[in-house]
Tab-separated table of C-alpha atoms in Angstrom:
chain	number	residue	atom	x	y	z
A	23	MET	CA	-74.807	-63.125	58.474
A	24	THR	CA	-72.934	-65.399	60.254
A	25	ARG	CA	-72.742	-69.203	60.267
A	26	ALA	CA	-71.226	-71.926	62.178
A	27	VAL	CA	-69.281	-74.565	60.160
A	28	THR	CA	-68.176	-77.619	61.168
A	29	VAL	CA	-64.760	-78.715	60.273
A	30	GLY	CA	-63.275	-82.700	59.765
A	31	GLN	CA	-65.060	-84.478	61.652
A	32	ALA	CA	-66.728	-82.748	64.096
A	33	ASP	CA	-63.320	-81.792	65.553
A	34	PHE	CA	-64.983	-78.117	66.324
A	35	THR	CA	-67.254	-75.706	65.154
A	36	ILE	CA	-66.113	-72.064	64.086
A	37	VAL	CA	-68.447	-69.348	63.317
A	38	LEU	CA	-67.189	-67.288	60.305
A	39	PRO	CA	-69.236	-63.873	59.923
A	40	GLY	CA	-70.328	-62.370	56.652
A	41	THR	CA	-70.200	-64.498	53.243
A	42	TRP	CA	-67.173	-67.145	53.213
A	43	VAL	CA	-66.738	-70.289	50.487
A	44	SER	CA	-65.112	-73.698	51.600
A	45	ILE	CA	-62.430	-74.865	49.299
A	46	PRO	CA	-62.164	-78.495	50.103
A	47	LEU	CA	-58.566	-79.859	50.134
A	48	HIS	CA	-58.766	-83.090	50.054
A	49	ASP	CA	-58.712	-83.730	46.640
A	50	ALA	CA	-57.055	-82.258	43.626
A	51	GLU	CA	-59.610	-81.709	41.064
A	52	ALA	CA	-62.038	-81.161	43.833
A	53	ALA	CA	-60.191	-77.977	44.577
A	54	ASP	CA	-59.722	-77.177	41.038
A	55	ARG	CA	-63.792	-77.743	40.284
A	56	ALA	CA	-64.310	-75.102	43.133
A	57	VAL	CA	-61.997	-72.683	41.951
A	58	VAL	CA	-63.096	-72.393	38.380
A	59	ALA	CA	-66.358	-72.479	39.815
A	60	LEU	CA	-66.092	-69.546	41.993
A	61	VAL	CA	-64.362	-67.545	39.649
A	62	LYS	CA	-67.300	-67.628	37.158
A	63	GLN	CA	-69.474	-66.737	39.883
A	64	ARG	CA	-67.496	-63.726	41.383
A	65	VAL	CA	-66.006	-62.418	37.996
A	66	GLY	CA	-68.712	-63.665	35.562
A	67	ARG	CA	-68.830	-65.342	32.243
A	68	ASP	CA	-68.577	-62.285	29.967
A	69	ASP	CA	-65.313	-62.875	27.282
A	70	ARG	CA	-64.088	-59.395	28.051
A	71	LEU	CA	-63.339	-60.299	31.452
A	72	ALA	CA	-61.309	-63.631	30.296
A	73	THR	CA	-57.909	-62.225	31.506
A	74	ALA	CA	-59.717	-61.295	35.188
A	75	ARG	CA	-60.817	-64.448	35.215
A	76	ARG	CA	-57.356	-66.409	34.334
A	77	HIS	CA	-55.946	-63.707	37.093
A	78	ALA	CA	-57.970	-64.976	39.756
A	79	ARG	CA	-57.977	-68.398	38.847
A	80	ASP	CA	-54.159	-68.356	39.071
A	81	GLN	CA	-54.370	-66.861	42.245
A	82	LEU	CA	-56.480	-69.062	44.180
A	83	ARG	CA	-54.913	-72.157	42.289
A	84	ASP	CA	-51.875	-70.777	44.320
A	85	VAL	CA	-52.973	-70.282	47.350
A	86	VAL	CA	-54.678	-74.235	47.413
A	87	GLN	CA	-51.456	-75.835	45.983
A	88	ARG	CA	-49.644	-73.895	49.042
A	89	ALA	CA	-52.345	-75.228	51.592
A	90	ARG	CA	-52.230	-78.435	50.264
A	91	ALA	CA	-48.482	-78.653	49.946
A	92	ASP	CA	-48.795	-77.366	53.596
A	93	GLY	CA	-50.885	-80.445	55.060
A	94	ALA	CA	-53.904	-77.896	55.689
A	95	MET	CA	-57.221	-79.556	56.162
A	96	GLN	CA	-59.512	-76.531	55.465
A	97	LEU	CA	-58.938	-73.286	53.387
A	98	ALA	CA	-61.980	-70.399	53.175
A	99	LEU	CA	-62.198	-67.443	51.456
A	100	SER	CA	-64.088	-64.628	52.464
A	101	LEU	CA	-66.438	-62.657	49.875
A	102	GLU	CA	-67.678	-60.075	51.938
A	103	ILE	CA	-67.359	-59.780	55.843
A	104	LEU	CA	-70.181	-57.796	56.179
A	105	PRO	CA	-73.009	-56.451	54.057
A	106	ASP	CA	-72.082	-54.142	50.782
A	107	VAL	CA	-68.278	-54.068	51.731
A	108	PRO	CA	-65.807	-56.734	49.845
A	109	PHE	CA	-63.485	-58.205	51.916
A	110	PRO	CA	-60.606	-60.719	50.385
A	111	ALA	CA	-59.275	-62.655	52.918
A	112	SER	CA	-58.232	-66.436	53.261
A	113	MET	CA	-57.603	-68.467	56.050
A	114	ILE	CA	-56.109	-71.667	55.887
A	115	MET	CA	-56.139	-74.323	59.336
A	116	LYS	CA	-54.133	-77.348	60.104
A	117	PHE	CA	-53.149	-79.253	63.294
A	118	VAL	CA	-49.526	-79.132	63.994
A	119	PRO	CA	-47.226	-81.128	66.828
A	120	TRP	CA	-46.059	-79.343	69.773
A	121	SER	CA	-42.163	-78.614	69.345
A	122	ASP	CA	-39.437	-80.654	70.595
A	123	ALA	CA	-38.697	-77.079	72.862
A	124	VAL	CA	-41.672	-77.669	74.835
A	125	SER	CA	-41.558	-79.747	78.323
A	126	PRO	CA	-44.844	-81.502	79.859
A	127	ASP	CA	-44.355	-79.948	82.840
A	128	ASP	CA	-44.550	-76.370	81.337
A	129	ARG	CA	-47.586	-74.311	81.485
A	130	VAL	CA	-49.547	-73.818	78.676
A	131	SER	CA	-48.760	-70.072	78.304
A	132	ASP	CA	-45.615	-70.723	78.847
A	133	ALA	CA	-45.443	-73.651	75.884
A	134	LEU	CA	-47.655	-71.728	73.404
A	135	ARG	CA	-45.149	-68.820	73.872
A	136	LYS	CA	-42.333	-71.340	72.786
A	137	GLN	CA	-44.315	-72.839	69.937
A	138	LEU	CA	-44.770	-69.156	68.512
A	139	PRO	CA	-41.972	-66.938	69.699
A	140	GLY	CA	-42.951	-63.347	70.014
A	141	ALA	CA	-46.865	-64.013	70.230
A	142	GLU	CA	-49.218	-62.686	72.762
A	143	VAL	CA	-51.229	-65.660	74.545
A	144	LEU	CA	-55.040	-64.713	75.023
A	145	GLU	CA	-57.181	-66.560	76.891
A	146	LEU	CA	-60.536	-67.303	74.759
A	147	GLU	CA	-62.979	-69.307	74.990
A	148	PRO	CA	-61.847	-72.513	73.066
A	149	GLY	CA	-58.724	-72.258	75.708
A	150	PRO	CA	-55.400	-70.138	76.018
A	151	THR	CA	-54.391	-69.324	72.625
A	152	ALA	CA	-51.158	-67.685	70.709
A	153	ARG	CA	-51.497	-65.089	68.333
A	154	THR	CA	-48.921	-63.008	66.124
A	155	TRP	CA	-49.769	-60.360	63.252
A	156	ARG	CA	-47.945	-58.620	61.370
A	157	SER	CA	-48.641	-56.085	58.555
A	158	VAL	CA	-46.624	-55.624	54.981
A	159	GLN	CA	-46.264	-53.656	51.921
A	160	LEU	CA	-47.039	-56.166	48.873
A	161	ARG	CA	-46.419	-55.412	45.369
A	162	PRO	CA	-48.649	-57.050	42.955
A	163	GLY	CA	-47.731	-54.243	40.170
A	164	SER	CA	-47.137	-50.662	40.427
A	165	GLU	CA	-48.972	-49.663	43.792
A	166	PRO	CA	-48.133	-50.953	46.779
A	167	VAL	CA	-51.060	-52.950	48.466
A	168	PRO	CA	-51.209	-53.447	52.236
A	169	ASP	CA	-51.642	-56.750	53.575
A	170	LEU	CA	-52.110	-57.786	56.992
A	171	LYS	CA	-50.880	-61.461	58.412
A	172	LEU	CA	-52.317	-63.380	61.176
A	173	GLU	CA	-51.174	-66.768	63.022
A	174	TYR	CA	-53.102	-68.585	66.046
A	175	LEU	CA	-52.035	-71.471	67.613
A	176	LEU	CA	-54.388	-73.053	70.225
A	177	PRO	CA	-54.086	-76.397	72.051
A	178	THR	CA	-56.917	-78.848	70.960
A	179	ALA	CA	-59.875	-80.379	73.354
A	180	ASP	CA	-57.298	-83.256	74.589
A	181	GLY	CA	-54.254	-81.072	74.415
A	182	THR	CA	-52.219	-83.842	72.239
A	183	GLN	CA	-51.773	-81.269	69.591
A	184	LEU	CA	-52.580	-77.836	68.198
A	185	LEU	CA	-54.693	-75.706	65.679
A	186	GLN	CA	-53.141	-73.656	63.521
A	187	LEU	CA	-55.107	-70.741	61.826
A	188	VAL	CA	-53.281	-68.678	59.435
A	189	ALA	CA	-54.938	-65.584	58.128
A	190	ASP	CA	-54.066	-63.389	54.929
A	191	VAL	CA	-56.084	-60.107	54.399
A	192	PRO	CA	-54.795	-57.712	51.800
A	193	VAL	CA	-57.169	-54.955	52.625
A	194	GLU	CA	-56.661	-51.198	52.970
A	195	CYS	CA	-58.003	-50.950	57.003
A	196	ASP	CA	-57.164	-50.182	60.338
A	197	PRO	CA	-55.387	-53.168	60.728
A	198	GLU	CA	-56.100	-53.526	64.571
A	199	LEU	CA	-59.816	-53.543	63.589
A	200	LEU	CA	-59.084	-56.269	61.799
A	201	VAL	CA	-56.824	-58.206	64.276
A	202	ALA	CA	-59.747	-57.716	66.888
A	203	LEU	CA	-61.971	-59.204	64.158
A	204	PHE	CA	-60.188	-62.649	63.683
A	205	ASP	CA	-59.337	-62.557	67.391
A	206	ALA	CA	-63.219	-62.804	67.723
A	207	ILE	CA	-63.831	-65.287	64.954
A	208	VAL	CA	-61.150	-67.860	67.110
A	209	ASP	CA	-62.854	-66.848	70.023
A	210	SER	CA	-65.893	-68.582	68.594
A	211	ILE	CA	-64.196	-72.089	68.249
A	212	ARG	CA	-65.982	-74.816	69.701
A	213	TRP	CA	-64.615	-78.415	70.745
A	214	TYR	CA	-66.488	-81.403	69.732
A	215	ARG	CA	-65.219	-84.767	70.864
A	216	ALA	CA	-66.874	-87.873	72.799
A	217	ASP	CA	-64.341	-88.150	75.203
A	218	ALA	CA	-61.202	-86.452	76.281
A	219	ALA	CA	-58.153	-89.144	76.099
A	220	PRO	CA	-54.880	-89.281	78.279
A	221	SER	CA	-52.470	-86.428	77.328
A	222	SER	CA	-49.005	-85.336	78.035
A	223	ALA	CA	-49.400	-82.204	76.895
A	224	PRO	CA	-47.962	-78.779	78.624
A	225	GLY	CA	-49.853	-78.465	81.413
A	226	ARG	CA	-51.743	-81.751	81.688
A	227	ASN	CA	-50.249	-84.150	83.672
A	228	ALA	CA	-53.135	-85.870	84.864
A	229	ALA	CA	-55.493	-87.646	82.596
A	230	PRO	CA	-58.667	-84.978	81.803
A	231	GLU	CA	-62.021	-87.196	82.795
A	232	ALA	CA	-64.310	-87.624	80.035
A	233	GLN	CA	-66.847	-85.168	78.713
A	234	PRO	CA	-69.824	-84.816	76.676
A	235	GLU	CA	-70.101	-82.888	73.455
A	236	PRO	CA	-69.180	-80.017	73.427
A	237	VAL	CA	-66.512	-80.182	75.223
A	238	GLU	CA	-66.033	-77.096	77.783
A	239	ARG	CA	-63.013	-75.606	77.691
């Protein structure tokens, strides 16, 4: 089952396939309560699983701590991407500014390539989107674990800043299939604003007209 998730103050919605859980990042205590509850739900309360619960809590707390330290606004953890197919993944979302290397006269696609060197620029429904991905090998124990890392950058509805999505997928699977899956997730983003403010963002030298919700790109 897919569901639309509204992020922030109705800034945008994103459709997440399968089963995901959102960890609140605005409050450290609320985030920790959510982590503890999630681990109990997924691992179980059996005393024989105490070590597994502690390991899972430590891992999730580390992800939450890094996301909060990085100024993220949303952390989503997948529990299942398709029925009966476990799919451990995390996706962190935050707003970031344009870099000083970007000029207001740049085309949006060129500005995105300056912002994220080596990226491929995709023409998606929410607008031009830069994407990079790489497959690495992690060694949490004696055996290596494949890990896919993806980063997306796309201008916000008014173009004054960027939405960054960073996904981490430690799973044995064809990486190109996973890239296509996350491309589809990002493609589902829809912006919601009451109006569009004047912008000096790349490729937007004229003030855009006011637009009703949702914003069509």
